[in-house]
Amino acid sequence: MGRADIRSDADDWKNTACILCSINCGLKIRTDDEGRIAKIIGDKDHPASRGYVCEKTQRLDWYQNAGDRLTSPMRRRKDGGYEAVDWGTAIREVAERMNAVRDEYGGEKILYYGGGGQGNHLGGAYLEAWLKSLGVKYRSNALAQEKTGEFWVAGKMFGSGTHGDFEHCEVGVFLGKNPWQSHGFGRARAIIRNLANDPDRCLIVIDPRRSETAQKADIHLAVNPGTDAWLMAAMAGMLVQNGWEDSEWLARHTTGFEQLRPYLMDIPVSDYAAICGIDPERIAETVRRISTARSVSCFEDLGVQMSVHSTLVSYLQRLVWVLTGNYGKEGTANAFVPFLSLGQASKGELGGKGKAARVSPVAGARIITGLIPCNVIPEEILTDHPDRYRAMIIQSGNPVHSLADSKRMREAIRALDFSVAIDVAMTETCRQVDYVLPAASQYEKAEATFFNLEFPDNVFHLRQPLFEPRDGTLDEGEITARLLEASGELAEKDYRALRLAARAGLAAYSVAFIARAATQPRVMKYVAPILYRTLGPTLPCGMGMAAVVWGLSLLFVKRHPQAARRAGFGGPAPLAANRLFSALLNSPSGLVFARSNFEESWQAVRRPGNRINLEIPELLAEFAGLHRGPAPGDPEYPFILSAGERRSDTSNTIIRNSQWSRKGLYGSLRMCQRDADALECGNGDTLRLTTQRGKADVVVEISDMMSPGHISLPNGTGLTYRDAEGSVSCRGVAPNELTDTSRRDFLAGTPWHKHVPARLEKTAGDE
Ligand SMILES: Nc1nc2c(c(=O)[nH]1)N[C@H]1C(S)=C(S)[C@@H](COP(=O)(O)OP(=O)(O)OC[C@H]3O[C@@H](n4cnc5c(=O)[nH]c(N)nc54)[C@H](O)[C@@H]3O)O[C@H]1N2
Ligand SMILES: Nc1nc2c(c(=O)[nH]1)N[C@H]1C(S)=C(S)[C@@H](COP(=O)(O)OP(=O)(O)OC[C@H]3O[C@@H](n4cnc5c(=O)[nH]c(N)nc54)[C@H](O)[C@@H]3O)O[C@H]1N2
Ligand code: SF4
Ligand SMILES: [Mo]
């Protein structure tokens, strides 16, 4: 493989993907002479998105050419300001100071946060090597404030990750999920339209809000906020009490039903229906529709994962579709074959790594898929406890903005002995750390994600860069290699032989690499930066970051030889991996890397006898506790605030300049007409919103999506954006100035952001 330009430029459309949500739709992009993303269309050749895009994708240049992009490493001064330093100084000082923390306190006192956003996971794959050199043991990222409860339940029931098939299901159920805006599966709007318009199919939405998806639903259950556990229990109870479960299938494919049955028979369905505010007849109609369907797929998301009883709801909702026989066939959940599972990526419990820690060092919080709950981070730092974290490494994450209680997060980072962030922009988090290392953007290097959940054919997209890296930035492969070289962990002698082999082509390289890895443990310890330094330079121009994907290809074909073979990558592992890697490099629209089937979906159920386990003893006490009803509300805070709604103009904090949203009210607080009347306010008025943890001035938007007592703010707003000329803007409310770390799930520690007690008043100026 010689060094060659990756583009023929016969036409000037370049292939890439959207990075604004986890779906990463394939795109074709035209750039202009000023380095802007000028035209964007869907890529019909992308095997998963097939030309589909949503409107958000048109705004990608606001990311690529943001005015607050970093172009130099920054060092925090004693007075709190930041000064630019050269890369040599930054790398040397960061390596020295982090090594000093390790030497004095041990690597387990360094917390790693992040690893990737919605569009980038390769940077995280490189950083792993630095973490290993430091002996980092504890880590967290955004998954541990949303998905860990679900992962834990899925592990207990299936032992693997599963994903619904919304394209083919007869009944699609969205629980606390608004896929019209948030996606979560490919081609979402097209699929929702089909589900809604086909008289033989049925779209069920469970959401207190008449969301865009709920407006199209055949059945919308407008559950009282925070009462989904009662609704799901009522549904599961009703199923069994009426004998609507699929007993034959349950006998063949599951264990634990007989032990679970008495609990379900015991559920007072009409009492629970009253708690969740839904007519028992309506629940019966829904359950009957589910139990008579050929296939059902269900998607739970933040509306339940970030609310009270979240882990219990993850369990109860699964019972509803498992009791009706909806797994392992077309139109239902199946186990997809991952390129690298998110669990593996974060050192999963399911991976069975024996010596991994089970609980966090200070709070004793459960570690799930290798992650400590985000909500315990501040209390694991702001303490005298001898095991507290002393340093933090943050990469591709903005925890000061995105985790509960921003004020405590800021205090926590400032209380550390040392902290460093790697990011493309000067974010809220960067403004608290000691050093900021500027990364090249996702359109300036090879990138990819491990959000590959397609079944039976799964897709991986190794993206090629559109632009040269901006001056002063480096990609994460280079940053990692330099940090390890500065620490004396890696040197030219580690690269020489492999570099020579790489020049002879991938076949020679793979032989040399495998031989060396067998004799030198350091090669495996620092595999990613070694690949970067040796294979990277031979890859087509700008694709150096793709080097680690060769290693991942090898892991994949070893782990899933059949799925790889069916996709065309069979044969002995190194040869298959080489072919897969070459195909990925030469498939700018992405490719099918794994082809699975229903039989394997059952084999993937890693529970005794490949049977789904229905009984989770750890949750039974909470389940039984539902009899007591919901905790009483606090009259001081009569509203329930859902803090973090996905809207057409939100995309976490990837786009920082709010000018990207010009239409209508930005960052508004949605409420129903009745509440607005009671507060004597109208559209565009400002109210003071108070929670147990903070206050904010909010702009009112009257919306028929909302019901009385339920109010909603978007996510990703209230960012402080400083453009290249230095002018600062901040629009909307930063939701986590209002949230509380202690309001969290008893088991997974996930936050209750969709259930924040709140009060609204007129601001002093209005009185
Ligand atoms: N436009 C856009 N899309 C995104 C993102 C983005 O920032 N912007 N972010 C991406 C990310 S990281 C994620 S995790 C996903 C999240 O995707 P979603 O979970 O779909 O998004 P949300 O709007 O946060 O919440 C979904 C719904 O939960 C409802 N809800 C609130 N309280 C309750 C309740 O008590 N019970 C029930 N049943 N529902 C309730 C809300 O009304 C809302 O409609 O979106 C992804 N897609
Ligand atoms: N109250 C409330 N809080 C929430 C939510 C909510 O609904 N309510 N939603 C939560 C959810 S589900 C999520 S997923 C989180 C999301 O919050 P975070 O996990 O913090 O993710 P992002 O906001 O996407 O931040 C990604 C960061 O990566 C940086 N970045 C972009 N490209 C690159 C790159 O190539 N290299 C590097 N090194 N950095 C890069 C961006 O500038 C940004 O700072 O927010 C959570 N916070
Ligand atoms: S669904 Fe929309 S935001 Fe998500 S990747 Fe596709 S175009 Fe981007
Ligand atoms: Mo998320």
Short mmCIF file of C-alpha atoms and ligand atoms in Angstrom, two decimals, residues 19 63 113-114 116-118 120 123 141-143 145-147 301-302 306 394-404 421-430 437-443 445 447 476 479 642-646 651-656 713-716 734-736 739 751 753-754 756, ligand 2:
data_model
loop_
_atom_site.label_atom_id
_atom_site.label_comp_id
_atom_site.label_asym_id
_atom_site.label_seq_id
_atom_site.Cartn_x
_atom_site.Cartn_y
_atom_site.Cartn_z
CA ILE A 19 -22.05 13.31 13.57
CA TYR A 63 -19.29 22.45 14.04
CA TYR A 113 -14.23 10.57 31.50
CA GLY A 114 -15.46 10.31 27.90
CA GLY A 116 -16.29 9.60 22.19
CA GLY A 117 -19.34 11.60 21.25
CA GLN A 118 -22.07 10.81 18.73
CA ASN A 120 -16.19 9.69 17.07
CA GLY A 123 -9.88 8.82 19.52
CA ASN A 141 -18.90 8.50 30.26
CA ALA A 142 -22.35 9.61 29.11
CA LEU A 143 -23.58 6.01 28.91
CA GLN A 145 -26.10 8.65 32.94
CA GLU A 146 -28.55 6.96 30.56
CA LYS A 147 -27.90 3.39 29.40
CA ASP A 301 -35.09 5.87 26.04
CA LEU A 302 -34.43 8.86 28.24
CA MET A 306 -33.70 9.40 33.25
CA ILE A 394 -11.54 14.11 29.79
CA GLN A 395 -11.83 13.33 26.11
CA SER A 396 -14.77 14.11 23.78
CA GLY A 397 -17.15 14.90 26.58
CA ASN A 398 -18.44 18.04 28.23
CA PRO A 399 -19.33 16.81 31.73
CA VAL A 400 -19.53 20.29 33.27
CA HIS A 401 -22.48 20.93 31.00
CA SER A 402 -23.92 17.45 30.53
CA LEU A 403 -23.82 15.88 34.01
CA ALA A 404 -26.14 16.61 36.90
CA ALA A 421 -9.26 17.82 28.48
CA ILE A 422 -8.90 16.88 24.83
CA ASP A 423 -11.49 18.63 22.70
CA VAL A 424 -11.97 20.61 19.52
CA ALA A 425 -13.54 23.65 21.23
CA MET A 426 -13.10 25.70 24.40
CA THR A 427 -16.07 24.12 26.17
CA GLU A 428 -17.57 24.65 29.63
CA THR A 429 -15.44 21.72 30.79
CA CYS A 430 -12.25 22.99 29.16
CA LEU A 437 -5.21 19.77 24.15
CA PRO A 438 -6.83 20.73 20.83
CA ALA A 439 -7.93 17.86 18.59
CA ALA A 440 -8.37 17.97 14.84
CA SER A 441 -12.08 17.90 14.02
CA GLN A 442 -13.95 14.78 12.94
CA TYR A 443 -13.86 16.05 9.36
CA LYS A 445 -9.12 12.85 10.22
CA GLU A 447 -13.18 8.57 12.25
CA GLU A 476 -5.86 11.74 19.07
CA ILE A 479 -1.56 13.11 20.89
CA SER A 642 -38.35 17.37 32.06
CA ALA A 643 -34.82 18.80 31.73
CA GLY A 644 -33.34 17.92 28.37
CA GLU A 645 -35.83 17.45 25.53
CA ARG A 646 -34.47 16.63 22.04
CA SER A 651 -27.52 18.24 19.25
CA ASN A 652 -25.99 17.71 22.70
CA THR A 653 -23.11 20.23 22.79
CA ILE A 654 -21.45 19.38 19.49
CA ILE A 655 -22.65 22.60 17.88
CA ARG A 656 -21.86 25.45 20.23
CA LEU A 713 -36.61 22.42 28.64
CA PRO A 714 -34.28 21.31 25.81
CA ASN A 715 -30.84 19.72 26.16
CA GLY A 716 -27.56 21.20 24.97
CA ALA A 734 -27.99 25.07 30.78
CA PRO A 735 -30.27 22.34 32.18
CA ASN A 736 -27.81 20.93 34.67
CA THR A 739 -30.38 19.26 38.51
CA PRO A 751 -30.10 10.61 37.05
CA HIS A 753 -33.36 14.54 34.71
CA LYS A 754 -36.86 14.00 33.32
CA VAL A 756 -37.10 17.48 38.43
N1 LIG B 2 -30.27 17.52 32.11
C1 LIG B 2 -29.91 16.72 31.11
N2 LIG B 2 -28.61 16.45 30.90
C2 LIG B 2 -28.25 15.64 29.90
C3 LIG B 2 -29.20 15.04 29.04
C4 LIG B 2 -30.57 15.33 29.28
O1 LIG B 2 -31.48 14.86 28.58
N3 LIG B 2 -30.88 16.16 30.32
N4 LIG B 2 -28.78 14.17 28.08
C5 LIG B 2 -27.59 13.43 28.38
C6 LIG B 2 -27.14 12.57 27.29
S1 LIG B 2 -28.19 11.31 26.83
C7 LIG B 2 -25.91 12.64 26.75
S2 LIG B 2 -25.41 11.46 25.59
C8 LIG B 2 -24.96 13.69 27.20
C9 LIG B 2 -24.12 14.28 26.08
O2 LIG B 2 -23.13 15.06 26.63
P1 LIG B 2 -21.57 14.71 26.43
O3 LIG B 2 -21.32 13.29 26.63
O4 LIG B 2 -20.83 15.67 27.27
O5 LIG B 2 -21.40 14.87 24.88
P2 LIG B 2 -21.39 16.07 23.87
O6 LIG B 2 -22.16 17.24 24.31
O7 LIG B 2 -21.77 15.44 22.60
O8 LIG B 2 -19.87 16.46 23.89
C10 LIG B 2 -18.96 15.96 23.01
C11 LIG B 2 -17.68 16.78 23.13
O9 LIG B 2 -16.77 16.26 22.17
C12 LIG B 2 -16.15 17.35 21.52
N5 LIG B 2 -15.67 16.87 20.22
C13 LIG B 2 -16.27 16.89 19.03
N6 LIG B 2 -15.49 16.31 18.09
C14 LIG B 2 -14.36 15.91 18.71
C15 LIG B 2 -13.18 15.24 18.29
O10 LIG B 2 -13.03 14.88 17.12
N7 LIG B 2 -12.24 14.97 19.23
C16 LIG B 2 -12.38 15.36 20.53
N8 LIG B 2 -11.40 15.06 21.39
N9 LIG B 2 -13.48 16.01 20.96
C17 LIG B 2 -14.46 16.26 20.07
C18 LIG B 2 -17.23 18.41 21.47
O11 LIG B 2 -16.67 19.69 21.28
C19 LIG B 2 -17.89 18.25 22.84
O12 LIG B 2 -17.26 19.02 23.81
O13 LIG B 2 -25.69 14.77 27.80
C20 LIG B 2 -26.47 14.32 28.89
N10 LIG B 2 -26.93 15.40 29.71
#
